[in-house]
Coordinates of C-alpha atoms in Angstrom, one line a residue:
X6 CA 82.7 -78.6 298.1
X7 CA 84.1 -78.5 294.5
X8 CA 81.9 -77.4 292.0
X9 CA 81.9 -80.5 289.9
X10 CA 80.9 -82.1 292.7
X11 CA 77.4 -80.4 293.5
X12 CA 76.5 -80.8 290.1
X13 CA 77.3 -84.3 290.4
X14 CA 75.0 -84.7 293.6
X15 CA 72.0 -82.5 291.5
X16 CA 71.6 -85.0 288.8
X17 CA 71.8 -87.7 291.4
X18 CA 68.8 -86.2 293.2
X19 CA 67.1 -85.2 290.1
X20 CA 67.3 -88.5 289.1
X21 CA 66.0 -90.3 292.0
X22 CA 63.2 -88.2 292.4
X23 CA 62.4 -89.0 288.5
X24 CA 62.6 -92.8 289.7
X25 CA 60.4 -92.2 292.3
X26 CA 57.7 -90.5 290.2
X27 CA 57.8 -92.9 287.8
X28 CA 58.2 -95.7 290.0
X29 CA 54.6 -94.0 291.8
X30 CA 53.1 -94.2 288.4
X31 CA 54.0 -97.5 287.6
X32 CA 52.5 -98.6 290.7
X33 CA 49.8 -96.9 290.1
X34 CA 49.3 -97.8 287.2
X35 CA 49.5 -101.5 288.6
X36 CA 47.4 -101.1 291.0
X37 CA 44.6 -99.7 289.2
X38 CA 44.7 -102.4 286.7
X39 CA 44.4 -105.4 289.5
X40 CA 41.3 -103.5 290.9
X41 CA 39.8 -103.1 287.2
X42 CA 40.5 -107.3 286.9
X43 CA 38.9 -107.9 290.5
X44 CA 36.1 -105.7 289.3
X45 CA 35.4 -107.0 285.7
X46 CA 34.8 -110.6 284.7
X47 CA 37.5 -110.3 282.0
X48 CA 39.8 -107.5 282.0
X49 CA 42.0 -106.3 278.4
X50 CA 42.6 -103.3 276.7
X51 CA 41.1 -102.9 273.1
X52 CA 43.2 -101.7 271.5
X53 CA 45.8 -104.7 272.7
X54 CA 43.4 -107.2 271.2
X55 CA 44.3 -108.9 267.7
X56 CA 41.5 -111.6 267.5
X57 CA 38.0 -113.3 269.4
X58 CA 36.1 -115.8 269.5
X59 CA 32.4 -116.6 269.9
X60 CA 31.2 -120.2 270.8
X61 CA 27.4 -120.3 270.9
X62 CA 25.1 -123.2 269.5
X63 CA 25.2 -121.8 266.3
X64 CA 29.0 -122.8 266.1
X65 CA 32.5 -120.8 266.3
X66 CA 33.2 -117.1 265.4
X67 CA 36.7 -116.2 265.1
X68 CA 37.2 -112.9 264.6
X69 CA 40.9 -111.5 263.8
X70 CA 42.7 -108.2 262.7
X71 CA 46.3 -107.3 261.8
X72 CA 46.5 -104.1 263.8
X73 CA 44.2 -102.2 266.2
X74 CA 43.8 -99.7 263.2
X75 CA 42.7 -103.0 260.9
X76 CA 39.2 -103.7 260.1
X77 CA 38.2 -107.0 261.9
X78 CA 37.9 -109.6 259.6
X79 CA 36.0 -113.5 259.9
X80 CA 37.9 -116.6 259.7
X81 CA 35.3 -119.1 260.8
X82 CA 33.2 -120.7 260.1
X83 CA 33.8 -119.0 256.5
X84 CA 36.5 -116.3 255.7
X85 CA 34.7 -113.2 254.8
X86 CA 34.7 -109.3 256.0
X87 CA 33.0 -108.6 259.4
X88 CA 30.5 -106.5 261.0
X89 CA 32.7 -104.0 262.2
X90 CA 29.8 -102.6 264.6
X91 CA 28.7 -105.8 265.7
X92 CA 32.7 -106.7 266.2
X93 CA 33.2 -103.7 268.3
X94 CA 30.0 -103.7 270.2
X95 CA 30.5 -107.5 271.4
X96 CA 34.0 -106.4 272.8
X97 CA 32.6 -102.7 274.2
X98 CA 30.1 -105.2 276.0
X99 CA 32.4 -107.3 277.3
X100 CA 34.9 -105.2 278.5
X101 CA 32.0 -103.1 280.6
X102 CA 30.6 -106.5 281.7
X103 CA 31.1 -106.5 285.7
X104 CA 31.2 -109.1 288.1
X105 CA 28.2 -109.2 290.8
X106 CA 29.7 -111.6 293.1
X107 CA 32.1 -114.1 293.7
X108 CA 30.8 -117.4 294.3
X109 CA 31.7 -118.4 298.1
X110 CA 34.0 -122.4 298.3
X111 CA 34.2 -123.0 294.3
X112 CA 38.1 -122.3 294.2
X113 CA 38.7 -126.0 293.5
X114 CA 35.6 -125.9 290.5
X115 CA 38.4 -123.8 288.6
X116 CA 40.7 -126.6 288.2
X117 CA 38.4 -129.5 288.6
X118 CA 39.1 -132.2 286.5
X119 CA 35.6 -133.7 286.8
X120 CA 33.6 -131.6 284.4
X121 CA 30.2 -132.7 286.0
X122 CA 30.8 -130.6 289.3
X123 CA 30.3 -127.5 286.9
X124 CA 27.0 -128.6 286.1
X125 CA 25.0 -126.8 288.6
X126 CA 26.2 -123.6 287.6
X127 CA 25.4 -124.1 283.6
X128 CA 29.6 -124.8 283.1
X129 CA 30.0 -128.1 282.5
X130 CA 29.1 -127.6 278.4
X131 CA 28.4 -124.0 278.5
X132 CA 26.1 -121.9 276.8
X133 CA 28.4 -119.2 274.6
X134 CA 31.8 -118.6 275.6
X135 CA 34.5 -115.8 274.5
X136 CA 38.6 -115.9 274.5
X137 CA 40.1 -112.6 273.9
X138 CA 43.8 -112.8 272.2
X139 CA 46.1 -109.8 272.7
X140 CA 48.6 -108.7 270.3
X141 CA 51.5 -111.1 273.1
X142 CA 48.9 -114.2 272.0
X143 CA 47.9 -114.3 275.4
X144 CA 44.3 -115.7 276.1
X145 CA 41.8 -114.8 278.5
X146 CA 38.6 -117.0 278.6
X147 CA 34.7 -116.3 280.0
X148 CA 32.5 -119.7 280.1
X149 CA 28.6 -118.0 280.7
X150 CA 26.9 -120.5 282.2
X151 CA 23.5 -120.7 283.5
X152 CA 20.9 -118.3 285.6
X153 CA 20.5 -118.2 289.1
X154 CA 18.3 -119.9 291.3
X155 CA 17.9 -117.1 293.7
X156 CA 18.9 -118.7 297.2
X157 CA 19.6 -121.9 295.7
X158 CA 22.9 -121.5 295.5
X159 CA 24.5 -118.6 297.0
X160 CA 23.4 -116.3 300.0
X161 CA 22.8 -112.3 299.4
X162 CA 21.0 -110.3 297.1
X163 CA 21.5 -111.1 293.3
X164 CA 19.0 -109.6 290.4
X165 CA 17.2 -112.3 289.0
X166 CA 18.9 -111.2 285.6
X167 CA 22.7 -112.7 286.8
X168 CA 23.8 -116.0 285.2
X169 CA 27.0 -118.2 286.5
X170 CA 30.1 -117.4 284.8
X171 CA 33.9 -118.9 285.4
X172 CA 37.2 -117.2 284.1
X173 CA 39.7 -119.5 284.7
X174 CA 42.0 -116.6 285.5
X175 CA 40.0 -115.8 288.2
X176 CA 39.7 -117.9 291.8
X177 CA 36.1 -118.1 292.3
X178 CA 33.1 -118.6 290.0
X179 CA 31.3 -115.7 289.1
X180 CA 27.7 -114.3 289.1
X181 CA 27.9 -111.6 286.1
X182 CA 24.7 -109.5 284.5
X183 CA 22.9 -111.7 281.8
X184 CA 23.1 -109.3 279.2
X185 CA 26.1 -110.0 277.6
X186 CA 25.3 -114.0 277.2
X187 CA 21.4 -112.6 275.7
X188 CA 23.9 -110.5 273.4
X189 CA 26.0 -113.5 271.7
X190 CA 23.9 -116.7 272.6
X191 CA 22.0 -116.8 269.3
X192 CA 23.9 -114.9 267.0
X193 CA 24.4 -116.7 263.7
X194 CA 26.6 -116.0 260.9
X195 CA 24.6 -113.5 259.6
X196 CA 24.4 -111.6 262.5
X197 CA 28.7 -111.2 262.2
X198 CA 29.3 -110.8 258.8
X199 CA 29.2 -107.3 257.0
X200 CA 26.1 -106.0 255.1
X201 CA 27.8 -104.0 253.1
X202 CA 28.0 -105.0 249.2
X203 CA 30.7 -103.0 248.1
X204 CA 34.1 -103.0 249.3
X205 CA 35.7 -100.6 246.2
X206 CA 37.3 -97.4 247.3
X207 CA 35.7 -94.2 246.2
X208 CA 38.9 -92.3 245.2
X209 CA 40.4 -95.3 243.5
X210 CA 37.5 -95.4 240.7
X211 CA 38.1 -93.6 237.3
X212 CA 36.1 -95.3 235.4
X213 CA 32.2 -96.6 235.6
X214 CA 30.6 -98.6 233.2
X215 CA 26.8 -98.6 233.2
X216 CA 24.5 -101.2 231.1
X217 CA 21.3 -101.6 231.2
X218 CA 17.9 -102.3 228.6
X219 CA 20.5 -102.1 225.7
X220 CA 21.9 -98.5 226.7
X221 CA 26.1 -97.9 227.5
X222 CA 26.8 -95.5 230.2
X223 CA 30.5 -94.6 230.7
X224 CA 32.2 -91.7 232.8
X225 CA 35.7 -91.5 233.1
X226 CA 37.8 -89.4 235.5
X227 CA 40.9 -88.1 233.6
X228 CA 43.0 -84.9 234.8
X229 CA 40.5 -85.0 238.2
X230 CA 37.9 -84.2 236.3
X231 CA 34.8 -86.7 235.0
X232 CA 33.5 -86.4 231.7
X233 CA 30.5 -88.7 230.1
X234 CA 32.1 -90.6 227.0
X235 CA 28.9 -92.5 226.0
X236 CA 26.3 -92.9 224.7
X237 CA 27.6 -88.9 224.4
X238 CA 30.7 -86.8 224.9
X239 CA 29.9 -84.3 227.5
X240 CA 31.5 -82.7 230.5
X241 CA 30.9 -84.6 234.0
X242 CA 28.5 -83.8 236.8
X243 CA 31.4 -84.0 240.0
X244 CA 28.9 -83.8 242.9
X245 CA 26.7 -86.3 241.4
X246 CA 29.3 -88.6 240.6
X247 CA 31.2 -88.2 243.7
X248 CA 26.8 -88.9 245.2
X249 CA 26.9 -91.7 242.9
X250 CA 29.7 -93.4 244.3
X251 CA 29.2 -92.6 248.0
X252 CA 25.4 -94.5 247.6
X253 CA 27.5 -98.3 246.3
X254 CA 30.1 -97.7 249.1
X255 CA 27.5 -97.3 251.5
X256 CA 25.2 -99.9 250.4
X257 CA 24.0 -102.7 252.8
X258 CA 22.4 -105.5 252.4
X259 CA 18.7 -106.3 253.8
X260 CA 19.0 -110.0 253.3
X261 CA 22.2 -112.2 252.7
X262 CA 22.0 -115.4 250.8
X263 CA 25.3 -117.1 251.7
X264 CA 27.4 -119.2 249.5
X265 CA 26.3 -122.4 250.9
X266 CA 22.3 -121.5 249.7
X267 CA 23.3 -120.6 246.9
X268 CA 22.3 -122.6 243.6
X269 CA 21.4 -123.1 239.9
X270 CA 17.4 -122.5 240.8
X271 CA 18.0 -119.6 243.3
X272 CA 19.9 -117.5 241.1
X273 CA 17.9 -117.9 238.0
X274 CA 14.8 -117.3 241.2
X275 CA 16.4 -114.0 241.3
X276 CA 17.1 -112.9 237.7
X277 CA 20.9 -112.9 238.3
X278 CA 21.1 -115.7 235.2
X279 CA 20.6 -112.9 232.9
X280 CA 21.2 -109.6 235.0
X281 CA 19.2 -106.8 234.2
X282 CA 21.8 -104.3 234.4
X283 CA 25.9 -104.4 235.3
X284 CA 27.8 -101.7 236.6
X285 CA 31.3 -101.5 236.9
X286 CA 33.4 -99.7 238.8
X287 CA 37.3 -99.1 237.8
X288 CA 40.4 -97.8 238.4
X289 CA 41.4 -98.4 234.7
X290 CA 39.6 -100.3 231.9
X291 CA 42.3 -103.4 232.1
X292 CA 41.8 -103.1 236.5
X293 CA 38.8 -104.0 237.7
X294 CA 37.9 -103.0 241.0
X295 CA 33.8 -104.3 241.5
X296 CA 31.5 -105.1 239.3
X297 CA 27.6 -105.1 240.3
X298 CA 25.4 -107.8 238.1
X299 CA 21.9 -106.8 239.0
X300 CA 18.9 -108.4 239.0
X301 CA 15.1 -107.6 240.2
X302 CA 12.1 -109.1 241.6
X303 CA 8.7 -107.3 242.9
X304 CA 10.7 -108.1 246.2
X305 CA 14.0 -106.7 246.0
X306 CA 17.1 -106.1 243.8
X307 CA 19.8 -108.9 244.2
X308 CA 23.6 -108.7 243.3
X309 CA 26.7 -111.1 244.0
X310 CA 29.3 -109.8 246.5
X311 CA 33.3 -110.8 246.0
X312 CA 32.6 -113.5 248.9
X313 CA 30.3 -115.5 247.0
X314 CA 26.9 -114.7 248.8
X315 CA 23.9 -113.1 247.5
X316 CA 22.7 -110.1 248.7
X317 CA 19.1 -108.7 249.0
X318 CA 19.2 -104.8 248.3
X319 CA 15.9 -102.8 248.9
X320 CA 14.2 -102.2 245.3
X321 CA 13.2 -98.6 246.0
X322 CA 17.1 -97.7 245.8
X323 CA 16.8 -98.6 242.0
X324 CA 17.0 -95.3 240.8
X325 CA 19.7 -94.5 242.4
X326 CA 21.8 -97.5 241.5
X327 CA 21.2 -97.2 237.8
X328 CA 20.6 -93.9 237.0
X329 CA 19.8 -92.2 233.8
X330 CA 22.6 -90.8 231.5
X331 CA 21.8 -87.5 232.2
X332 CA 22.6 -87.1 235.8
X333 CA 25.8 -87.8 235.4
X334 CA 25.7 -85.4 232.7
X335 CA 27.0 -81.5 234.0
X336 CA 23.6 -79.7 233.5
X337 CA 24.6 -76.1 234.5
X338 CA 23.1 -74.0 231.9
X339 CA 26.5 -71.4 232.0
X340 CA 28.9 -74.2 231.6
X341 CA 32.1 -72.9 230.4
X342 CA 30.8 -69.2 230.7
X343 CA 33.2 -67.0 233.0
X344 CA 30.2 -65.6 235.1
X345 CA 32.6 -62.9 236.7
X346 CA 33.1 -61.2 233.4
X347 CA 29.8 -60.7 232.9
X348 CA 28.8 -56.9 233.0
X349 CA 25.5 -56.5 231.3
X350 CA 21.9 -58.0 230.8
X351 CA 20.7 -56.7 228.0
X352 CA 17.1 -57.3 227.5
X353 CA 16.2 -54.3 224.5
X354 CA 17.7 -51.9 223.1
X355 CA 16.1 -49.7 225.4
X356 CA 16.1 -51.5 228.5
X357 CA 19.8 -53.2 230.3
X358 CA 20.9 -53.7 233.3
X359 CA 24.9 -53.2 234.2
X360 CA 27.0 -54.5 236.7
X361 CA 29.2 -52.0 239.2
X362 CA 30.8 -53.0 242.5
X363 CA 28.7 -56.2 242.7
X364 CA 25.2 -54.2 242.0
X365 CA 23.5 -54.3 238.9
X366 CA 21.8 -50.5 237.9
X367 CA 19.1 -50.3 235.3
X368 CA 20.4 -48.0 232.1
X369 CA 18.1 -47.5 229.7
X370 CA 20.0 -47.3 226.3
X371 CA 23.5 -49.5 225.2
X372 CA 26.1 -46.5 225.9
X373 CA 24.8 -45.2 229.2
X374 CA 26.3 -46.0 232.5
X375 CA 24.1 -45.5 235.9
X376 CA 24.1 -42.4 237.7
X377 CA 26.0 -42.1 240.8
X378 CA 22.4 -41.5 242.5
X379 CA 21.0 -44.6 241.1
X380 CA 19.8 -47.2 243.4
X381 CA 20.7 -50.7 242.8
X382 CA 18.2 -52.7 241.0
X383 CA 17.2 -55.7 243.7
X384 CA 15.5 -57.6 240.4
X385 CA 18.5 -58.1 238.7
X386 CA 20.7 -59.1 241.4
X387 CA 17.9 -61.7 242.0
X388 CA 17.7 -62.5 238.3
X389 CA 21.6 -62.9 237.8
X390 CA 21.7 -65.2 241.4
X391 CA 19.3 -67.5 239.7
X392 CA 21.2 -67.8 236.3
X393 CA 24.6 -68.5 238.1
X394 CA 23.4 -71.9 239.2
X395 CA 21.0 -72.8 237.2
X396 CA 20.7 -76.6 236.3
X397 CA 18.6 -77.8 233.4
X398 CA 16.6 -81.1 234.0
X399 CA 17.6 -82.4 230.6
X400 CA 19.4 -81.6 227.8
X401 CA 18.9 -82.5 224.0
X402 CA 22.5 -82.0 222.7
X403 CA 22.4 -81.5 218.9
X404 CA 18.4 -81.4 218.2
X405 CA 17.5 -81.2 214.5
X406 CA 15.3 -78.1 212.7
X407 CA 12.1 -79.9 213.7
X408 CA 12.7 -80.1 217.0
X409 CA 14.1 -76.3 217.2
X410 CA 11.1 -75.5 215.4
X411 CA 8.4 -77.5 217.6
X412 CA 10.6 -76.2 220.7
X413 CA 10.1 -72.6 219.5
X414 CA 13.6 -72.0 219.7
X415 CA 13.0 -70.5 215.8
X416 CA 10.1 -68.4 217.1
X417 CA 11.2 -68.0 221.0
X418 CA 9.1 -66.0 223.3
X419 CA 11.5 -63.7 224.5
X420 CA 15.8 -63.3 223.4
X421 CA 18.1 -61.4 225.6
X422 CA 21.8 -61.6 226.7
X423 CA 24.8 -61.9 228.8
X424 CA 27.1 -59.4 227.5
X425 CA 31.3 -59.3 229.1
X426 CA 34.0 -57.0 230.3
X427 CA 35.2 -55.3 227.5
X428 CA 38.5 -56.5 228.4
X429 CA 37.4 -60.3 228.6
X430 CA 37.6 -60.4 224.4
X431 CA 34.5 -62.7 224.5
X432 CA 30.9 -62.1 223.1
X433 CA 27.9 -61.7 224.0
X434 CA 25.7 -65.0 225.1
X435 CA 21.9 -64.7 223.7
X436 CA 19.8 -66.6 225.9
X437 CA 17.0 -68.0 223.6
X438 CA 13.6 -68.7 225.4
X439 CA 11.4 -71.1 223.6
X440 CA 7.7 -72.8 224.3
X441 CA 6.6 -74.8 227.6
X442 CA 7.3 -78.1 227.6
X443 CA 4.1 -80.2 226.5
X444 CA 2.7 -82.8 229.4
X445 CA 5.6 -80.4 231.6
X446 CA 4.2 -76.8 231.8
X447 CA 6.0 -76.3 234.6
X448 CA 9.5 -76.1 232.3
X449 CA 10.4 -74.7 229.3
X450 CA 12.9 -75.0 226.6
X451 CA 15.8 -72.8 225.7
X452 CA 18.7 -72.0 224.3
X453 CA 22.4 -70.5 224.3
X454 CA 23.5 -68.8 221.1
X455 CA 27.0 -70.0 221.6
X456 CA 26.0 -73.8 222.1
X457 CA 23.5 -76.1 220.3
X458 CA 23.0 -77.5 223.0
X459 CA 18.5 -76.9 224.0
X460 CA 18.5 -77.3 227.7
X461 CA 15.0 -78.4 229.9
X462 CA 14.7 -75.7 232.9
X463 CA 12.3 -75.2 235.4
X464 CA 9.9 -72.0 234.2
X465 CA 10.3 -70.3 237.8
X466 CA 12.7 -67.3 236.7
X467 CA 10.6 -66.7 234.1
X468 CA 9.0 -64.7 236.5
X469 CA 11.8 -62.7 237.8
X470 CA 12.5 -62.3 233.9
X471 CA 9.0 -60.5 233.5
X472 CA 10.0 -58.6 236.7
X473 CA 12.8 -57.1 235.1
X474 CA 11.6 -56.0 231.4
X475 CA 9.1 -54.3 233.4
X476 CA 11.1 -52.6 235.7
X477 CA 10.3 -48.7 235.4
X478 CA 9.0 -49.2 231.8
X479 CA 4.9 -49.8 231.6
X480 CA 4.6 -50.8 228.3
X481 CA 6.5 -54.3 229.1
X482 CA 3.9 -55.4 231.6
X483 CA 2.6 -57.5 228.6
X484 CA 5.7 -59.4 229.3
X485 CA 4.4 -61.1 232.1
X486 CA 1.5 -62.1 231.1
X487 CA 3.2 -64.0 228.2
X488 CA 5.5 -65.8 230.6
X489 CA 2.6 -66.6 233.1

């Protein structure tokens, strides 16, 4: 036999065995779906479904999507964004929603043109309905109809729980679990349509616009970076911003007034007349992406949403919505200070502390360097831990001589300093410690000598400051007492 001619005869058998294994699979495939469709009262795929609809007494839900990557979306009875989890859920339940039995001699109910046989099982005008439409428009329908009369109707052993349901897909009635009809048989509107309030994207916002109780707020992200431009210029707080944003996009409504309730007396009810406070969220000043008009009762806070409707938002998230100017304020005490250039804390002239290898050894006079015996100082690297993130709780950018006098930043308690890398060109940073704050004596008031900044800080380290001047020197234990 000629070469040519066994190869020939391979790829013949290769092939047919390839038809035969996927000719298995497709039959198995089939065959797997007809028992899911004999098993369930209405058989689809998810992610093949495009649009539902609920028929209850409270009306029609239609429910539709572009894709199965699409959020769904309401188009009656009004067209507004759904529920996504109550979207989801109603199909999960569905779709799991098995049938119990097949009712025995009710082939010809399926087709019956007289409405009124149906009526024994619930079907003649049913309690809720649902038509699933795939992504071919193909409809499947499930009519839920009444519960059982145990022994009434049918012979075997039913849980009192069943109800009488008819696909007309199917051949028989159906007895199916209750759940799924206790699931959708009441819903109303508000039960479907999203809570949510916002519907802005986080990474699409460069600009927010706070006003409230005649104060401006504005932050503006420019070069991926967010900076405060009013009421004062000052360098952005990222994580709080990025906090800030995540808390509107998140937001969810307790209550929803829709447009239909809403009117001249309700809105003026709920001080949305005159808002309290507006905040605006943009991807430029001339693009608007959301803005928020705000107004508060003792019950709630209350805000329009792009659909019309009213929502009710839960008053103790105040704070949070319209924050003070300060948080969004970056309140790191070493802003702009390269922290891993920093090689000395210099607290005296006879008392320092360098940095080598990541330890920090105690030297007592400016020119010497610790001895190779020298134990690392566990103080310091505690003390220089706490200054790399420290965040003030306020800041009073450019104070005036009285208030650097009644801060006693012109009489501090204690001075020391950050000094650099010789080869880092920069100076050294006094760190200026002032008096307690008054009605606060739990912070304290200091200053940077580079910066006129007078920052708020909690008084905790002061401790770990007293630590260190008395480190091996006994005639600084007064220090702590001072800072006490």
């Amino acid at each position: 036999m000629k070469f040519s001619t066994k190869v020939a005869l391979g790829l013949f058998a290769i092939a047919g065995l390839t038809a035969i294994y996927y000719g298995d699979n497709y039959y198995t495939q089939k065959k797997e779906e007809r028992t899911k469709e004999a098993s369930y009262a209405i058989y689809f795929e998810t992610k093949d479904v495009l649009g539902f609809k609920i028929k209850n007494k409270n009306g029609i839900f239609n429910f539709v999507r572009s894709t199965n990557e699409d959020p769904w979306k309401l188009i009656a009875p009004v067209e507004l964004s759904a529920d996504q989890d109550a979207a989801n859920n109603i199909l999960a339940a569905v779709q799991q929603l098995k049938t119990q039995q097949e009712i025995a001699n009710t082939e010809n109910l399926l087709s019956a043109n007289d409405q009124k046989l149906l009526a024994p099982y619930g079907l003649e005008n049913p309690n809720a309905s649902i038509t699933i439409e795939n992504k071919s428009h193909k409809e499947s329908v499930l009519l839920l109809g009444s519960g059982l009369e145990l022994g009434n109707k049918i012979s075997g052993i039913v849980a009192p729980s069943s109800i009488y349901a008819k696909n007309p897909a199917k051949n028989k009635l159906l007895v199916v679990d209750s759940s799924f009809a206790e699931l959708i048989s009441n819903k109303v509107l508000a039960d479907f349509r999203t809570k949510r309030v916002s519907d802005f994207k986080g990474n699409t916002v460069n600009n927010i616009n706070i006003k409230y109780n005649g104060e401006v707020i504005t932050a503006v992200k420019e070069n991926n970076s967010w900076k405060v431009v009013e009421p004062t210029a000052w360098p952005g707080d990222a994580n709080f911003i990025s906090d800030y944003l995540s808390r509107y996009q998140g937001l969810l409504a307790q209550k929803i007034y829709e447009r239909s309730e809403v009117n001249d007396n309700l809105i003026e009810k709920l001080n949305l007349k005159n808002p309290i406070a507006t905040v605006t969220f943009a991807e430029s000043p001339g693009h608007i992406l959301q803005t928020f008009k705000l107004g508060i009762t003792k019950e709630g806070i209350y805000t329009f949403i792009k659909d019309g409707a009213i929502a009710k938002i839960n008053l103790e998230l105040w704070p949070e919505l319209v924050p003070k100017e300060k948080y969004f304020k970056n309140r790191s005490v070493m802003l702009n200070v390269s922290l891993d250039n920093i090689s000395k804390i210099t607290l005296s002239n006879s008392l320092s502390f360098v940095k080598k290898d990541n330890n920090w050894y105690k030297v007592s006079s400016t020119t010497q360097q610790p001895s190779v015996s020298e134990t690392p100082n566990q103080d310091a690297f505690s003390f220089f831990s706490n200054w790399e993130f420290m965040t003030a709780d306020d800041m009073i950018l450019n104070p005036t001589n009285d208030q650097l006098n009644s801060f006693g930043i012109t009489k501090p308690l204690k001075v020391f300093s950050f000094e650099f890398n010789e080869s880092s060109n920069l100076k050294p940073i006094k760190i200026i410690v002032g008096n307690r704050v008054p009605k606060n004596e739990k912070n304290v008031y200091l200053k940077r000598s580079d910066s006129p900044t007078v920052y708020i800080v909690e008084a905790g380290w002061l401790s770990l400051l007293a630590q260190l001047y008395s480190v091996g020197d006994p005639s600084n234990t007064s220090v702590k007492k001072q800072m006490e």
